[in-house]
XYZ file of C-alpha atoms in Angstrom:
674
model
C -7.440 247.303 -52.714
C -9.019 245.222 -55.010
C -6.237 245.130 -57.354
C -3.761 245.021 -54.585
C -5.789 241.667 -53.228
C -5.703 240.357 -57.208
C -2.618 241.110 -57.497
C -1.710 238.644 -54.255
C -3.800 235.735 -55.652
C -1.761 235.676 -59.036
C 1.303 236.205 -57.288
C 0.411 232.827 -55.013
C -1.194 230.961 -58.462
C 1.884 231.109 -59.738
C 4.044 230.069 -56.801
C 1.724 227.251 -56.634
C 2.143 226.089 -60.762
C 6.192 227.000 -60.319
C 6.215 224.730 -57.153
C 4.171 221.898 -59.024
C 6.712 222.458 -62.090
C 9.957 222.053 -60.135
C 8.471 219.211 -58.372
C 8.065 217.133 -61.656
C 10.916 218.584 -62.965
C 13.018 216.960 -59.816
C 10.881 214.343 -60.502
C 12.029 213.877 -63.933
C 15.577 214.144 -63.372
C 15.702 211.717 -61.000
C 13.462 208.925 -63.551
C 15.992 210.126 -66.385
C 19.207 210.493 -64.986
C 19.195 209.181 -61.437
C 17.083 206.261 -61.753
C 17.096 205.329 -65.612
C 19.256 202.446 -65.981
C 16.420 200.518 -62.998
C 13.681 202.367 -64.881
C 15.273 200.981 -68.540
C 15.583 197.319 -67.161
C 12.077 197.415 -65.750
C 10.496 198.577 -68.999
C 12.601 196.201 -70.677
C 11.278 193.235 -68.945
C 7.478 193.854 -69.488
C 5.178 192.161 -67.279
C 4.712 188.491 -65.970
C 1.798 186.069 -66.209
C 1.224 183.626 -64.297
C 0.291 179.470 -66.441
C -1.018 176.461 -64.971
C 1.159 173.408 -65.274
C -1.156 170.425 -66.536
C 0.184 167.228 -64.529
C 0.726 163.933 -66.447
C -2.358 161.912 -65.735
C -1.440 158.734 -64.038
C -1.393 155.765 -66.250
C -3.732 151.962 -65.960
C -1.158 149.078 -66.041
C -1.943 145.432 -65.542
C -0.546 142.809 -62.874
C 2.343 142.440 -64.770
C 3.269 146.759 -65.391
C 2.411 146.298 -68.847
C 0.586 149.436 -70.017
C -3.275 149.450 -70.930
C -3.660 153.302 -70.710
C -0.655 156.049 -71.319
C 0.324 159.305 -71.913
C 1.843 160.686 -75.183
C 2.944 163.765 -76.401
C 1.120 165.094 -79.100
C -0.755 168.330 -80.564
C -4.278 169.805 -80.466
C -5.755 171.733 -82.645
C -7.320 174.847 -80.441
C -9.794 177.851 -80.621
C -8.735 181.081 -78.722
C -11.769 183.119 -78.589
C -9.765 186.830 -78.048
C -8.113 186.109 -81.315
C -11.282 184.516 -83.353
C -13.443 187.538 -84.660
C -16.572 187.950 -83.782
C -19.242 187.277 -86.484
C -16.876 185.346 -88.700
C -17.178 182.155 -86.294
C -18.773 180.266 -88.944
C -16.476 180.921 -92.064
C -13.688 180.209 -89.844
C -14.236 177.085 -88.585
C -15.881 175.277 -91.668
C -12.484 176.674 -93.280
C -10.565 174.217 -90.563
C -12.918 171.868 -91.107
C -11.690 171.687 -94.559
C -8.083 171.707 -94.398
C -8.518 168.874 -91.559
C -10.802 166.950 -94.079
C -8.288 167.317 -96.565
C -5.655 166.112 -94.460
C -7.830 162.628 -93.414
C -7.957 164.438 -89.559
C -11.538 164.404 -87.444
C -12.893 166.583 -84.902
C -14.858 166.816 -82.005
C -18.722 165.897 -83.002
C -20.993 165.085 -80.130
C -24.227 166.121 -81.385
C -27.304 162.883 -81.602
C -28.419 163.491 -84.679
C -27.375 161.827 -88.105
C -24.721 163.330 -89.934
C -26.873 163.691 -93.261
C -29.931 163.380 -94.593
C -32.703 162.030 -93.391
C -31.745 163.446 -90.023
C -32.284 161.537 -87.290
C -31.716 161.372 -83.752
C -29.301 158.846 -82.783
C -30.221 155.339 -81.171
C -29.117 154.985 -77.558
C -28.089 158.433 -77.144
C -31.251 159.230 -74.860
C -29.540 161.134 -72.133
C -27.607 163.331 -75.142
C -30.749 164.011 -76.597
C -32.631 165.766 -73.654
C -29.786 167.715 -72.675
C -29.353 168.809 -76.256
C -33.192 169.949 -75.424
C -32.973 170.895 -72.116
C -29.954 173.110 -73.957
C -32.557 175.021 -76.591
C -35.133 174.824 -73.987
C -37.454 173.106 -76.178
C -40.275 170.717 -74.916
C -39.129 167.107 -74.283
C -41.158 165.873 -77.749
C -39.439 167.924 -79.786
C -38.872 166.554 -83.500
C -35.070 166.477 -84.850
C -36.198 169.355 -87.533
C -37.400 171.273 -84.489
C -33.944 170.958 -82.528
C -32.461 171.315 -85.862
C -34.107 174.871 -86.618
C -33.777 176.140 -83.364
C -29.624 175.357 -83.495
C -29.769 176.935 -87.219
C -31.614 179.954 -85.938
C -28.931 180.052 -82.471
C -26.360 180.023 -84.466
C -26.513 181.818 -87.874
C -26.566 179.196 -90.521
C -29.610 180.134 -92.625
C -27.209 180.764 -95.741
C -25.462 177.489 -95.441
C -26.477 174.030 -97.005
C -27.742 171.177 -95.081
C -24.389 169.272 -94.529
C -22.331 172.369 -93.590
C -24.677 173.162 -91.125
C -24.774 169.600 -89.692
C -21.062 170.522 -89.291
C -21.303 173.662 -88.182
C -24.306 172.943 -85.325
C -22.130 170.465 -84.235
C -19.071 172.416 -83.206
C -20.541 175.357 -82.539
C -23.412 173.468 -79.651
C -19.920 171.611 -78.420
C -18.019 174.712 -77.890
C -21.006 176.218 -75.927
C -20.984 172.743 -73.948
C -17.391 173.735 -72.925
C -17.712 176.931 -71.800
C -16.030 178.552 -74.759
C -14.779 182.030 -73.732
C -12.129 184.342 -73.963
C -10.641 182.588 -70.831
C -11.350 179.045 -71.537
C -10.077 177.944 -75.292
C -11.842 175.341 -76.958
C -10.150 171.655 -78.490
C -11.172 171.774 -81.983
C -9.586 168.505 -82.707
C -6.993 166.057 -80.954
C -4.018 164.612 -81.780
C -2.812 165.948 -84.810
C 0.066 164.672 -87.368
C 2.391 166.579 -87.252
C 2.131 167.097 -90.999
C -1.031 168.579 -90.244
C 0.085 170.836 -87.820
C 2.994 172.220 -90.493
C -0.383 172.788 -93.116
C -2.345 174.529 -90.351
C 0.676 177.135 -89.568
C 0.919 177.740 -92.699
C -2.043 178.939 -93.556
C -2.710 180.672 -90.015
C -3.175 183.893 -91.327
C -6.358 182.612 -92.799
C -7.415 180.972 -89.578
C -7.405 184.226 -87.220
C -8.268 182.496 -83.915
C -6.668 179.203 -84.225
C -4.092 178.078 -82.680
C -1.867 174.728 -81.558
C -0.943 173.377 -78.396
C 1.359 170.423 -77.749
C -0.043 168.369 -74.529
C -0.243 164.789 -73.112
C -2.519 162.499 -74.937
C -4.270 160.135 -73.405
C -3.551 156.836 -75.096
C -4.668 153.328 -74.933
C -2.165 151.427 -76.317
C -4.234 147.848 -75.719
C -6.079 147.486 -78.223
C -9.398 146.050 -77.323
C -8.421 144.353 -74.068
C -11.140 145.862 -71.384
C -12.410 148.485 -72.609
C -15.207 148.181 -70.384
C -12.681 148.297 -67.525
C -10.378 150.593 -68.502
C -12.925 152.986 -69.780
C -11.913 156.834 -71.211
C -11.318 160.174 -70.252
C -13.388 163.367 -71.606
C -13.410 166.940 -71.462
C -15.317 168.767 -68.430
C -18.973 170.293 -69.463
C -20.513 173.595 -68.221
C -23.204 171.196 -66.284
C -19.995 168.997 -65.028
C -18.454 171.790 -64.234
C -20.607 173.431 -61.170
C -20.222 169.826 -59.114
C -16.344 170.077 -59.524
C -14.046 171.671 -56.625
C -12.656 174.776 -59.090
C -9.206 174.982 -57.327
C -8.556 171.679 -58.498
C -10.321 171.680 -62.228
C -10.499 174.218 -64.940
C -13.238 174.463 -67.587
C -10.508 172.997 -70.008
C -9.104 169.655 -68.161
C -10.078 166.524 -68.667
C -12.067 163.700 -66.358
C -12.513 160.343 -66.593
C -15.933 159.255 -67.510
C -16.278 155.618 -67.288
C -14.524 152.635 -65.685
C -11.223 152.796 -63.626
C -10.752 156.581 -65.263
C -13.161 157.563 -63.479
C -13.411 155.628 -60.545
C -10.304 156.098 -59.579
C -10.177 160.235 -61.032
C -8.895 161.618 -57.493
C -5.541 159.041 -58.069
C -4.764 159.342 -61.574
C -5.456 163.224 -62.098
C -2.517 164.326 -59.816
C -1.639 167.747 -59.227
C -1.152 170.788 -61.575
C 1.778 172.939 -61.152
C 2.226 176.901 -61.410
C 4.485 178.681 -63.805
C 5.466 182.311 -63.823
C 6.077 183.596 -67.339
C 8.421 187.377 -67.690
C 8.134 188.903 -71.419
C 9.621 192.369 -71.900
C 8.221 195.026 -73.892
C 8.512 193.829 -76.943
C 6.274 190.843 -76.016
C 9.111 188.319 -75.825
C 9.278 186.031 -73.090
C 13.265 186.292 -71.552
C 12.482 184.620 -68.195
C 10.265 181.155 -67.138
C 10.107 180.438 -63.336
C 8.518 177.065 -61.955
C 6.880 178.513 -58.888
C 4.797 174.867 -57.910
C 6.315 172.026 -59.764
C 3.554 169.661 -60.392
C 2.732 166.122 -58.950
C 1.721 163.788 -61.640
C -1.105 161.176 -60.913
C -0.437 157.658 -59.597
C -0.171 154.723 -61.564
C -3.026 151.844 -60.849
C -2.114 148.497 -61.093
C -5.051 146.034 -61.953
C -5.398 142.462 -61.270
C -5.931 141.763 -65.043
C -3.508 139.757 -67.115
C -3.788 141.643 -69.746
C -2.400 137.867 -72.174
C -5.297 136.681 -70.125
C -8.033 139.165 -70.996
C -7.325 138.933 -74.754
C -7.486 135.251 -74.827
C -10.448 135.202 -72.863
C -12.288 138.211 -75.356
C -10.942 136.245 -78.206
C -12.304 132.932 -76.946
C -15.445 133.985 -76.703
C -15.364 135.439 -80.241
C -14.492 132.418 -81.753
C -16.799 130.406 -79.921
C -20.064 132.461 -80.980
C -18.904 132.594 -84.215
C -18.595 128.999 -84.790
C -21.882 128.853 -83.195
C -23.132 130.946 -85.744
C -21.707 128.528 -88.764
C -22.214 125.394 -87.507
C -25.419 125.088 -85.028
C -28.991 124.268 -85.635
C -31.365 127.082 -86.212
C -32.793 127.701 -82.903
C -29.936 125.707 -80.738
C -26.601 128.123 -80.623
C -26.916 129.306 -83.923
C -28.256 132.580 -82.698
C -25.567 133.083 -80.158
C -24.426 137.133 -80.234
C -22.596 137.905 -77.181
C -21.263 136.859 -74.019
C -19.277 137.412 -71.037
C -16.311 135.553 -69.504
C -14.847 135.966 -65.931
C -11.402 134.551 -64.600
C -10.825 134.975 -60.841
C -7.634 133.778 -58.656
C -10.158 131.718 -55.862
C -7.368 132.343 -53.088
C -6.841 136.245 -53.401
C -10.129 137.274 -55.450
C -8.076 138.863 -57.897
C -9.680 139.104 -61.239
C -7.347 137.812 -63.751
C -9.152 138.058 -66.865
C -12.941 140.077 -66.954
C -14.173 140.006 -70.790
C -17.170 140.812 -72.974
C -17.719 140.270 -76.347
C -18.678 141.983 -78.614
C -16.259 144.832 -77.527
C -14.765 147.759 -78.965
C -11.356 149.721 -79.220
C -10.676 152.643 -76.796
C -8.428 154.192 -79.395
C -11.203 154.322 -81.527
C -14.024 154.771 -79.738
C -14.990 158.269 -80.684
C -14.442 157.737 -84.203
C -16.700 154.625 -83.925
C -18.763 155.720 -81.425
C -22.424 155.853 -83.253
C -21.482 152.718 -85.380
C -21.284 151.002 -81.819
C -24.137 153.152 -80.519
C -26.428 152.077 -83.314
C -24.871 147.961 -83.027
C -27.987 146.217 -81.866
C -25.539 143.629 -79.979
C -24.821 146.436 -77.665
C -20.874 146.440 -77.936
C -20.386 149.457 -75.244
C -22.516 147.381 -72.467
C -19.944 145.704 -69.996
C -21.851 142.397 -69.716
C -19.560 140.982 -67.099
C -20.568 143.520 -64.426
C -23.560 144.584 -65.546
C -25.699 141.721 -67.365
C -28.299 140.155 -65.127
C -28.783 135.968 -66.363
C -30.328 133.676 -65.035
C -28.223 131.114 -63.904
C -30.090 127.542 -65.274
C -28.266 124.616 -64.166
C -24.715 126.061 -62.476
C -27.144 127.023 -59.400
C -27.548 123.496 -58.799
C -24.282 122.659 -56.494
C -25.621 125.677 -54.237
C -28.834 123.936 -53.827
C -26.478 120.681 -53.335
C -24.378 122.420 -50.620
C -27.301 123.764 -48.770
C -28.947 119.836 -49.282
C -25.765 117.998 -47.423
C -25.418 121.216 -44.815
C -28.978 120.805 -43.806
C -29.464 117.226 -43.348
C -31.812 116.640 -45.845
C -29.169 114.304 -48.139
C -25.732 112.609 -47.541
C -23.358 111.744 -50.009
C -25.215 108.688 -50.542
C -28.475 109.280 -50.586
C -30.582 108.344 -53.668
C -33.233 109.739 -55.622
C -35.250 107.843 -58.749
C -35.511 110.355 -61.457
C -38.259 108.841 -63.808
C -38.706 111.729 -66.174
C -40.748 113.787 -64.484
C -41.703 115.156 -60.911
C -45.208 114.232 -59.919
C -45.398 115.176 -55.778
C -47.904 117.981 -57.256
C -51.099 116.813 -59.224
C -51.283 120.191 -61.098
C -47.700 120.564 -61.828
C -45.726 118.118 -62.833
C -42.256 119.609 -64.456
C -39.571 117.462 -66.638
C -36.324 116.479 -66.709
C -34.405 115.880 -69.800
C -33.367 111.933 -69.150
C -33.945 109.245 -66.435
C -31.492 108.844 -63.503
C -33.143 106.080 -61.211
C -31.077 105.565 -58.001
C -28.533 108.383 -58.725
C -27.014 110.412 -56.125
C -26.327 113.805 -55.248
C -22.684 113.858 -57.246
C -24.164 111.766 -60.095
C -27.106 114.238 -59.877
C -24.426 117.021 -60.454
C -22.979 115.093 -63.016
C -25.840 114.395 -65.480
C -28.060 117.984 -64.469
C -30.664 115.800 -63.065
C -33.685 118.220 -62.776
C -35.614 116.397 -60.483
C -33.459 115.453 -58.049
C -33.261 119.093 -57.339
C -36.773 120.204 -57.614
C -37.530 117.382 -54.936
C -34.622 118.745 -52.819
C -35.519 121.906 -53.532
C -39.039 122.084 -52.102
C -37.936 120.176 -48.917
C -35.259 123.001 -47.956
C -37.974 125.815 -48.904
C -36.774 129.018 -50.656
C -35.836 131.053 -47.895
C -32.799 128.386 -47.029
C -32.259 128.058 -50.634
C -31.433 131.665 -50.699
C -29.736 131.572 -47.530
C -27.197 129.701 -49.117
C -27.105 131.354 -52.584
C -26.068 134.860 -50.090
C -23.489 133.181 -48.522
C -22.035 131.740 -52.255
C -22.383 135.721 -53.174
C -25.206 134.785 -55.551
C -27.259 138.395 -55.732
C -24.583 140.188 -53.591
C -21.819 142.933 -54.045
C -18.991 141.150 -55.559
C -16.557 143.729 -53.543
C -15.161 145.330 -57.272
C -13.891 148.693 -57.103
C -16.491 149.502 -60.094
C -20.246 149.919 -60.500
C -21.931 146.509 -61.086
C -25.661 145.194 -61.604
C -26.556 143.035 -57.680
C -29.028 140.489 -59.930
C -31.556 139.305 -57.672
C -32.754 136.208 -56.073
C -35.891 134.374 -56.547
C -37.991 134.554 -53.838
C -42.265 135.742 -52.835
C -40.745 139.120 -51.842
C -39.081 139.660 -55.653
C -42.442 138.039 -57.425
C -44.722 140.913 -55.477
C -42.713 143.682 -55.965
C -43.085 142.873 -59.583
C -46.895 142.317 -59.692
C -46.598 138.544 -60.035
C -47.879 135.701 -58.048
C -45.666 132.815 -56.284
C -46.900 129.984 -56.165
C -45.108 126.467 -54.509
C -44.161 125.359 -57.744
C -41.548 128.532 -58.209
C -39.456 126.938 -55.679
C -38.513 124.123 -57.642
C -37.874 126.170 -60.534
C -35.808 128.318 -58.129
C -33.656 125.192 -57.242
C -32.623 124.356 -60.953
C -31.432 128.243 -61.332
C -34.594 129.360 -63.423
C -37.487 131.073 -62.088
C -36.651 135.017 -60.933
C -33.020 134.006 -60.546
C -30.659 136.382 -62.130
C -27.126 137.195 -61.494
C -23.892 138.652 -63.198
C -21.150 136.733 -64.803
C -18.941 138.175 -62.231
C -21.157 137.160 -59.218
C -21.420 133.416 -61.155
C -17.186 133.695 -61.324
C -17.321 135.019 -57.477
C -19.937 131.745 -56.983
C -17.506 129.313 -58.505
C -14.278 130.771 -56.758
C -16.231 130.350 -53.271
C -17.491 126.398 -54.410
C -13.565 125.759 -55.001
C -12.256 127.260 -51.684
C -14.519 125.071 -49.715
C -17.071 127.861 -48.615
C -14.762 130.791 -48.318
C -15.710 133.296 -49.984
C -13.216 136.450 -51.129
C -13.725 139.516 -51.858
C -13.687 139.548 -55.686
C -11.315 143.019 -56.550
C -9.849 144.607 -59.780
C -7.397 146.583 -58.226
C -4.258 145.404 -57.405
C -2.455 148.255 -56.389
C -2.064 151.991 -56.577
C 1.942 152.892 -57.258
C 3.689 156.406 -57.707
C 3.834 157.110 -61.188
C 7.090 155.535 -62.369
C 5.839 151.974 -59.924
C 9.049 153.254 -57.819
C 6.707 153.056 -54.849
C 3.493 151.532 -53.723
C 1.189 154.034 -52.191
C -1.324 151.367 -51.219
C -2.333 147.955 -52.136
C -5.318 145.419 -51.872
C -5.319 142.894 -49.861
C -6.882 139.690 -50.301
C -10.065 139.583 -47.838
C -12.262 136.812 -46.329
C -15.651 138.191 -46.340
C -17.884 134.880 -45.794
C -16.586 131.125 -44.543
C -19.753 129.224 -44.610
C -18.245 126.795 -42.619
C -18.694 123.885 -44.724
C -18.037 120.139 -43.999
C -15.239 118.069 -45.824
C -18.409 115.319 -46.854
C -19.927 118.710 -48.327
C -17.622 120.221 -50.365
C -16.309 116.400 -51.832
C -19.501 115.543 -52.676
C -20.081 118.643 -54.772
C -16.609 117.981 -55.936
C -16.874 115.360 -57.147
C -20.298 115.598 -58.966
C -18.847 118.519 -60.586
C -15.072 116.640 -61.558
C -17.208 113.958 -63.111
C -19.203 116.428 -64.666
C -16.192 117.453 -66.777
C -15.739 113.210 -67.523
C -12.997 112.894 -65.026
C -12.489 109.126 -63.690
C -14.425 107.744 -66.685
C -17.037 109.400 -66.098
C -19.549 110.796 -68.459
C -20.067 114.341 -67.922
C -21.758 117.420 -69.100
C -18.917 118.908 -70.941
C -16.522 115.179 -70.649
C -15.603 116.373 -74.866
C -13.230 119.413 -73.741
C -11.793 117.914 -70.202
C -12.136 114.437 -70.375
C -8.419 113.984 -70.855
C -7.260 117.157 -69.886
C -4.146 117.362 -68.657
C -5.629 119.064 -65.413
C -7.922 118.003 -63.510
C -11.002 120.274 -64.193
C -14.487 120.515 -62.023
C -17.054 122.102 -63.987
C -20.963 122.323 -64.578
C -23.347 123.716 -67.260
C -26.154 126.073 -67.690
C -28.763 126.460 -70.311
C -31.558 129.039 -68.774
C -34.633 129.372 -70.341
C -35.269 132.834 -72.169
C -37.928 134.336 -73.826
C -36.095 133.626 -77.141
C -33.503 131.093 -77.450
C -31.941 129.260 -73.665
C -28.400 131.021 -73.138
C -25.416 128.748 -71.960
C -23.453 128.918 -68.888
C -21.165 127.643 -67.066
C -18.998 127.514 -64.091
C -15.747 125.576 -63.119
C -12.388 125.499 -61.456
C -8.807 123.940 -61.812
C -6.914 121.934 -60.299
C -10.057 120.308 -58.699
C -7.799 119.143 -55.565
C -5.689 122.496 -54.738
C -7.313 124.730 -56.977
C -6.159 128.279 -58.212
C -8.507 129.835 -60.801
C -11.920 129.498 -61.504
C -13.551 130.768 -64.208
C -17.468 131.758 -65.397
C -18.619 131.857 -69.222
C -22.617 133.116 -70.286
C -23.232 133.113 -73.949
C -26.195 134.933 -75.044
C -28.879 132.395 -77.270
C -25.866 130.286 -76.875
C -28.506 126.830 -76.318
C -25.913 124.218 -74.379
C -24.215 125.069 -71.466
C -21.360 123.238 -72.783
C -20.677 125.836 -75.188
C -18.924 127.609 -72.845
C -16.278 124.954 -72.030
C -14.197 125.516 -74.743
C -14.047 129.236 -74.008
C -12.955 128.057 -69.983
C -10.579 125.478 -71.769
C -8.467 128.736 -73.940
C -8.192 130.492 -70.578
C -6.451 127.367 -68.561
C -4.398 127.001 -71.726
C -3.098 129.992 -71.054
C -3.502 130.563 -67.687
C -1.140 127.123 -66.979
C 0.542 126.884 -70.042
C 1.970 130.285 -71.146
C 1.755 132.356 -67.881
C 3.463 135.127 -67.676
C 6.735 134.764 -65.908
C 6.982 138.634 -65.234
C 6.561 138.870 -61.153
C 3.724 141.700 -60.792
C 5.388 144.802 -59.006
C 4.679 144.318 -55.040
C 2.211 141.334 -55.034
C 0.327 141.114 -52.193
C -0.111 137.739 -50.150
C -2.955 135.545 -50.039
C -5.619 134.518 -46.638
C -5.866 130.639 -48.215
C -3.545 127.649 -48.078
């Protein structure tokens, strides 16, 4: 019985094995004979992979369509973690830097430490230094030696000489910040030449992990025109990536970092596409199918006139250098920086918005350390963020308030005898004697005492009410971040630990005390004077167009935000004073040396606000005075005399009126004002 049972089990097992073998045999016959062609094709086809197709970034152009920020095909040197041998990173990176350096190429280096001994933290890089210390998890007070020691230890650089240590730690730190990994390549060097690409590829066997990628390179083709407005793009860092939509951005993308590039990031970046790549068993590409087409970003059309912008910048530079060369010490020789803004007063379009000194966006990265160390701070956007005492350019606002409140008429006169004697213990002075002057003449000669008395009678609240309507200390409407400045008031003084005195109001009335405004606000104020009290929202973006400029997606319409409802008498009295200040009608004005014989009638006002060092120069004007088209504000730091801004304004008027671009802007919005 036992043998019989064993025999049956053996038979069952043998039958089972035979059945399985039959099934496998039949399957093999089917695969190798019946379906041989189909499986052969599948083997040849290999695998499919999906790739992201980067959308072209939208361009930034001036009002006439001239490019300011554009795209160009170029080559980047990239490191791929999958093929970079672990433990040999430093060796390969050094070899790559040597080859790039020999070809005259650079690489990305954002480490906020000087590049040669004695090593020190770079000035004006406080936020970058704090980020570096946070990354290393060291104390905020750690010295540069401490930080470098931690970097040397982290990246195993002990065996390298100091200069190579500095090179390696900068690159390795940047790789970490950008999330370098198997899935995220690292862009080592951007926009390298074709000859460099050839040399690197010839030596690629010594550079495992190095690759060359062809991509769209952001080019800033406008030279030094409006760098503070256009802004830059840059890599996405790991800490930034946590705040972004992962469906829209990858860690190896670029993103707008400042200016229009940042403010209009969502419009400029476009939408990436997808493509499917099919490879055969040998790894060769046999088919590429675009599954989702990329959508290029929109083109941002600015209100800026590129040529007018360049003229404004060049005129600022020329005037400042002229003062450096010719002005007496303490009276303008120390002039060092400035800003000039021109606005179409009828639409609020910003035609030029210049800051000097400036920089070239195209070489911004290479020049960054030098720019950051420059004591004149060329990276600072003075036109939008600089806050300056107004000085006597403030007087037309006070004059308007006095006329509208009925405290003076166009014919009211005041005897200025050089000193204001209303108080016994505080008697501020004027720079001259002006007996029997009305408001227009007081503006012409910039009589302090006329406005001391008018300001005292108006009171600070009424003065500030009109200043606010003129846009001083208020948002201008520009699409970029801006400083708001401040108006003098008891509240402002108290908030800064100061006591408000009755004499503060008379200083505020001549643009001193705690009054501080941006050059853009000053230009908006000048434009509102030109409009007879109608303040337009100032704007920098004219329209958003499709990538090829064939269709307008959105355009900025002129918007009147305040109508002061000024009387004709008030408007004409102030306008007459500002015309006379330009030397018109045979009058001796504060900027008559520039505009007395100018072919177009100009209304202007000079200012010489006091500072803790040397007085600044402020200047506002508009033209033609009877039917204004353009208003200008100029500020020159340490420029001393207000009239030093007049030559800058003249250069802007020359370009605008006599060399005006004839090409019509695409889809130009209409105007609200006649």
